[in-house]
Structure formats: C-alpha cells, structure tokens
Coordinates of C-alpha atoms in Angstrom, one line a residue:
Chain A
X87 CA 94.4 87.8 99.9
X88 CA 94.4 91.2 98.2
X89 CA 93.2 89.4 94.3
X90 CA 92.1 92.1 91.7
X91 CA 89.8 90.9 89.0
X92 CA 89.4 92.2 85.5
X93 CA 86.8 91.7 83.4
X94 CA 86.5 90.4 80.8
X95 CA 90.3 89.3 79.9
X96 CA 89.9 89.7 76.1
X97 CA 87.4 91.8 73.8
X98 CA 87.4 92.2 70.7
X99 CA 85.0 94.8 68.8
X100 CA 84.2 97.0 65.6
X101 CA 85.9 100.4 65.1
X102 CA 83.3 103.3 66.9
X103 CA 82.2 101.2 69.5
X104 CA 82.6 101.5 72.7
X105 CA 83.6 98.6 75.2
X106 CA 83.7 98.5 79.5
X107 CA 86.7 96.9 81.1
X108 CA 86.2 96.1 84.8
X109 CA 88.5 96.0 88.0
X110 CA 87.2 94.4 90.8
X111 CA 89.1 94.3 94.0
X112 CA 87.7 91.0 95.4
X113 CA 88.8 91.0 99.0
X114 CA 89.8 94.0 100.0
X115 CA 88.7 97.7 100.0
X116 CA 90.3 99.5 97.2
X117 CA 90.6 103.4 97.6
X118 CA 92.6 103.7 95.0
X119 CA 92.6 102.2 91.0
X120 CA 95.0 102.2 89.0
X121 CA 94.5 102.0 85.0
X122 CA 97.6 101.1 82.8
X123 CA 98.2 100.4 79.2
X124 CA 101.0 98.3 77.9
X125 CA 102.1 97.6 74.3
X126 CA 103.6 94.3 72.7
X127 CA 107.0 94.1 74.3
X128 CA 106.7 97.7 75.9
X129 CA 106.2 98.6 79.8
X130 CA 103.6 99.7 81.9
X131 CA 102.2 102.9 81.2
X132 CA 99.6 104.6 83.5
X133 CA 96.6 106.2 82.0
X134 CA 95.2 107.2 85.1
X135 CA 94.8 107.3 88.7
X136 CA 91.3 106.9 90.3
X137 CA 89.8 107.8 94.1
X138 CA 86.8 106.1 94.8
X139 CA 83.9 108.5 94.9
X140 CA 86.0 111.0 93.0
X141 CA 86.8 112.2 89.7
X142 CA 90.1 110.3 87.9
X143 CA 93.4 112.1 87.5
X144 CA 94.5 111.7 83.9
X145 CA 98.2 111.4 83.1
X146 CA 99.3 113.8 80.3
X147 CA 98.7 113.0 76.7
X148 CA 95.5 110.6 78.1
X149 CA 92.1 111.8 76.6
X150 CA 89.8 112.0 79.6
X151 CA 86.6 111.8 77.0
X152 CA 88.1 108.7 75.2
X153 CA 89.1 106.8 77.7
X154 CA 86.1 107.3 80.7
X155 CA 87.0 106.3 83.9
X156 CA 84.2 105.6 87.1
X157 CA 85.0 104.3 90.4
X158 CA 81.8 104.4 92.5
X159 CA 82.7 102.0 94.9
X160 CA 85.9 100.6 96.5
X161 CA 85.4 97.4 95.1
X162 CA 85.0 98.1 91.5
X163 CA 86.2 100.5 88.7
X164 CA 85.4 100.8 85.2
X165 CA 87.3 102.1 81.8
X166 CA 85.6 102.6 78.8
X167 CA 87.0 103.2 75.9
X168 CA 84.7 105.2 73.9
X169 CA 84.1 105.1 69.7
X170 CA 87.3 102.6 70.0
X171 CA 89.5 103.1 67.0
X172 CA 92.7 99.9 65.6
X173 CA 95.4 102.2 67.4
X174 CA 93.2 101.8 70.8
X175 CA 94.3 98.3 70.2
X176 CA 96.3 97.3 73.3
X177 CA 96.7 95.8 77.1
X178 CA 94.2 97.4 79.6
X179 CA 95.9 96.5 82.9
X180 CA 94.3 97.8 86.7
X181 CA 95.9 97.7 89.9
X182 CA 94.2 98.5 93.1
X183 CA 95.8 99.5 96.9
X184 CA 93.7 100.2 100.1
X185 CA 92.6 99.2 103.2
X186 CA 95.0 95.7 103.5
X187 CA 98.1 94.8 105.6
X188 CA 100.1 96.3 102.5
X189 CA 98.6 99.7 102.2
X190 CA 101.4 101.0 99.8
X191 CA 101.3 98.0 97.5
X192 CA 99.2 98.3 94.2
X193 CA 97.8 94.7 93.3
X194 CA 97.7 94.0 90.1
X195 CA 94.9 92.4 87.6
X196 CA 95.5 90.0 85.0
X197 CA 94.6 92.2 82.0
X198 CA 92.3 92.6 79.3
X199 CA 93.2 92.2 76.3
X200 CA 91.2 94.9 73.7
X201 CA 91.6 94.3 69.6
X202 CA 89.8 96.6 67.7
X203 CA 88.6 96.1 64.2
Chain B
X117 CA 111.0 114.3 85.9
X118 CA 110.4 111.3 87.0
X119 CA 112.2 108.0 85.2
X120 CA 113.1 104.7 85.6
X121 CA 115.9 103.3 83.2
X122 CA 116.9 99.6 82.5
X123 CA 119.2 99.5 80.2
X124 CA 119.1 95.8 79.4
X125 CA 116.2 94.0 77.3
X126 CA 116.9 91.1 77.6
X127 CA 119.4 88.9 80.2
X128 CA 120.1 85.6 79.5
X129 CA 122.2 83.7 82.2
X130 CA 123.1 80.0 83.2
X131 CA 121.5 78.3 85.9
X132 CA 123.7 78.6 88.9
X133 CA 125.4 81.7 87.7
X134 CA 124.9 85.3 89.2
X135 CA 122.3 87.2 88.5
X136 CA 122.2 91.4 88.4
X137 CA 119.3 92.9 86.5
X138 CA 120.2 97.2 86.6
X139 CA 118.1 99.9 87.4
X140 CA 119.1 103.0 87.1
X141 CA 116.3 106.0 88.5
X142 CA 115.7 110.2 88.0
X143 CA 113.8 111.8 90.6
X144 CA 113.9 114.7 92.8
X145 CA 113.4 113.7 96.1
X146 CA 113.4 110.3 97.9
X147 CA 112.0 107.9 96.2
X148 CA 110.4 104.4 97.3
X149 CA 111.5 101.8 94.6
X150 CA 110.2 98.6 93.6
X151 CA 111.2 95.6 91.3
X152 CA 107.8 93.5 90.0
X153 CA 107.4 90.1 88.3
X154 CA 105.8 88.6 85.8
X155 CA 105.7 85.0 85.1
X156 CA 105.0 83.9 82.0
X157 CA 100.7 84.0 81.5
X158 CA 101.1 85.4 85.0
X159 CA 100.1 89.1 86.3
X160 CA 102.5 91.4 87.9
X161 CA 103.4 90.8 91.2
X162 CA 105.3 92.3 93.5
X163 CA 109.0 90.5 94.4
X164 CA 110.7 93.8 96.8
X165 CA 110.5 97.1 97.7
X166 CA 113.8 98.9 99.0
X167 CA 112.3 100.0 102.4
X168 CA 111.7 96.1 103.4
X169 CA 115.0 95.5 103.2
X170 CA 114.3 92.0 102.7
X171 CA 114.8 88.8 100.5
X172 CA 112.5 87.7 98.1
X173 CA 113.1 83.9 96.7
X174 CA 116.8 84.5 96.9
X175 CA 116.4 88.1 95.2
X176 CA 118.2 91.4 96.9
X177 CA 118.2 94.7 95.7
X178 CA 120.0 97.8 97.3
X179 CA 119.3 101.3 96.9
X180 CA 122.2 103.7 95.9
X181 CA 121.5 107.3 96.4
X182 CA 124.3 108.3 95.5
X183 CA 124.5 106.3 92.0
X184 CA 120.6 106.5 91.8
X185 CA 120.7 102.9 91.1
X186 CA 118.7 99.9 92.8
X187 CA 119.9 97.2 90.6
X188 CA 118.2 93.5 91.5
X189 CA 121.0 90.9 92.4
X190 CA 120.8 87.1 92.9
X191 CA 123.3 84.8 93.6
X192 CA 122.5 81.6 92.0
X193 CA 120.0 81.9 89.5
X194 CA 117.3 79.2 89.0
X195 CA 115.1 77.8 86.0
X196 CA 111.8 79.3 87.7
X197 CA 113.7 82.7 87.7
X198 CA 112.7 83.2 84.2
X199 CA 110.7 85.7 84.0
X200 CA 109.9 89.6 82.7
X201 CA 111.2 91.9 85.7
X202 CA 110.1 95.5 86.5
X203 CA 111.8 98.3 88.6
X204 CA 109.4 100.8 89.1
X205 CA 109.6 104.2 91.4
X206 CA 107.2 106.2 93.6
X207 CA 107.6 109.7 95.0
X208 CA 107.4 109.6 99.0
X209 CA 103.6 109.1 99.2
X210 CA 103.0 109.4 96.8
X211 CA 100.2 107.1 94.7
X212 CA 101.0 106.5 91.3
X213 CA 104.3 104.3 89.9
X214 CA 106.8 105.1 86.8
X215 CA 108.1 101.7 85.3
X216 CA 110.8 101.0 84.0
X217 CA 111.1 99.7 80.5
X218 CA 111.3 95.9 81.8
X219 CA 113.9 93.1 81.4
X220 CA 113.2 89.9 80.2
X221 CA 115.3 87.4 82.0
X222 CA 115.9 84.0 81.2
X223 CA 118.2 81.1 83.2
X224 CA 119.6 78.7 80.3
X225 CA 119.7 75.1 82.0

C-alpha cells in the first residue's frame, strides 16, 4: 500500500511552454503533497508544500506564478511549470502523507523527468 | 535554521565490512529524523526513523542530542546495500523535510 504516481515520468518541451506534472496518490487519501526538485547528483529540495483544498505554501526563493501548484482533491496534485525556460530543466519529485497506518511518513513518486529546449 | 549535513559523498566499503554513513543536524528544537533510500532506477523510500527505534535490513541509526548526530550504522554490509542514502529532518509536527545532501554508498564484492 500507500504507492504515489507521477505522471508522466519524462517531458520534454520547447522554451515558453508550459507543461503539467501529476501526483496521484493511488491508495490512500493524501492531505498533504509534497513537490521537490532535485539536480544531477544534488539532493532533494522542496519547492512547496500543498493542503488539499487549500492554497500551496511556497519555500523561499520558489516563484509561486512559475511554478503553479493545485491540489483539489486528496488523491491528485498538479505542478505546472509555466513559460518553461533550459534552467527549469530538472527532477520534479512529489511525495504524499495522509490518512494511512504511517500518518507521518511522506511516500514518495518516481519522478518526472522535465528537459526543456 | 534548519540543516542537515553529510559530510561524505561518496562511501565505498567491502562486503562484510562495517558500515557508518554520518549525519550531522541544526535545529532548534526536537527534531524527528529520518534516513531514506534510493536504489538504483528506484524512488525514495523510507529505511528508519529515530522514534521507531527499530532495524531496518540490518540498518541502525541512533540519535545524539547532544552531538546532533544520527549517523546510519551497519554491521556487515551487503552487495544490495548499494545504494544513494538520505538523512533528512522534521521539526516536531511538523510537515515538510530538510535533506541532507545524500551519500552514495557502494559495497565492493
């Protein structure tokens, strides 16, 4: 149990256009997403903390307008990066925690990987 | 501020040989801390969490307030051990986790 999804797991796309990464939690409710983004040989850094139902919580130095994040249900959150630029280039990881046995642990996706043109 | 140091890139140890990956941590409080896994073409997973108190696949890891360490120990290492490891820290519920910079460990045959 507790799987996260992302979709899709690579992209790649033209410089100004904007692409949707998804995170579906796929047996469990999550009431809280997670959106990280991790460089070649580089850790995990979050971009963001999202409530379902509410509006995200940016970390500092993340642009809120570039990098849009919804999560209208507790199964599914979405990240857009908007008008994507070469140095958006990079690993889009989610993680979700919520209603399971674990209620502290963040479950992580398996990544998408985003290479802009 | 919160901050999670490992100081070591990369490990590379023989199979059978002990294992310590380090973990050092900066927070103002008490912290719940966490060492993650990733196998290679595998996502993160999480291996232990300091409040468990358990082993995980041979794996132990005990906190030190007073060093503000929670280094990751195993006794014999193994082939499958090979892998990138994470420590990682949360404030006292709070939601979000600080990594750590990551060691890549491999067990030489």
């Amino acid at each position: 149990g507790a799987v996260v999804s992302q979709h899709p797991s690579w992209v790649i796309c033209k410089s100004g256009t904007s692409v949707k990464i998804e995170c579906r939690s796929l047996d469990f409710q999550a009431t809280t997403m997670f959106w990280y983004r991790q460089f070649p040989k580089q850790s995990l850094m979050l971009m963001a903390t999202s409530n379902e139902g509410s509006k995200a919580t940016y970390e500092q130095g993340v642009e809120k307008d570039k990098f849009l994040i919804n999560h209208a249900s507790l199964t599914l959150s979405t990240l857009t990066v908007t008008s994507a630029h070469p140095e958006d280039s990079s690993f889009y990881i989610c993680s979700a925690r919520g209603l399971t046995e674990h209620d502290n642990e963040q479950f992580f996706g398996p990544g998408t990987r985003l290479t802009v043109l | 501020a919160q901050r999670v140091t490992q100081p070591e890139k990369l490990l590379s140890v023989f199979k059978g040989a002990p294992v310590e990956l380090k973990c050092n941590y900066s927070y103002s409080g008490s912290p719940e801390l966490f060492w993650y896994v990733q196998y290679s073409r595998q996502r993160l997973q999480l291996l232990l969490r300091h409040i468990s108190r358990e082993s995980i696949k041979g794996f132990t890891a005990d906190l030190n307030k007073g060093e503000t360490s929670f280094h990751l120990k195993k006794p014999f290492a193994q082939e499958e051990d090979s892998a990138m490891y994470y420590c990682a820290l949360s404030g006292k519920g709070a939601q979000k986790l600080v990594f750590g910079q990551g060691t890549r460990l491999t067990i030489n045959p």
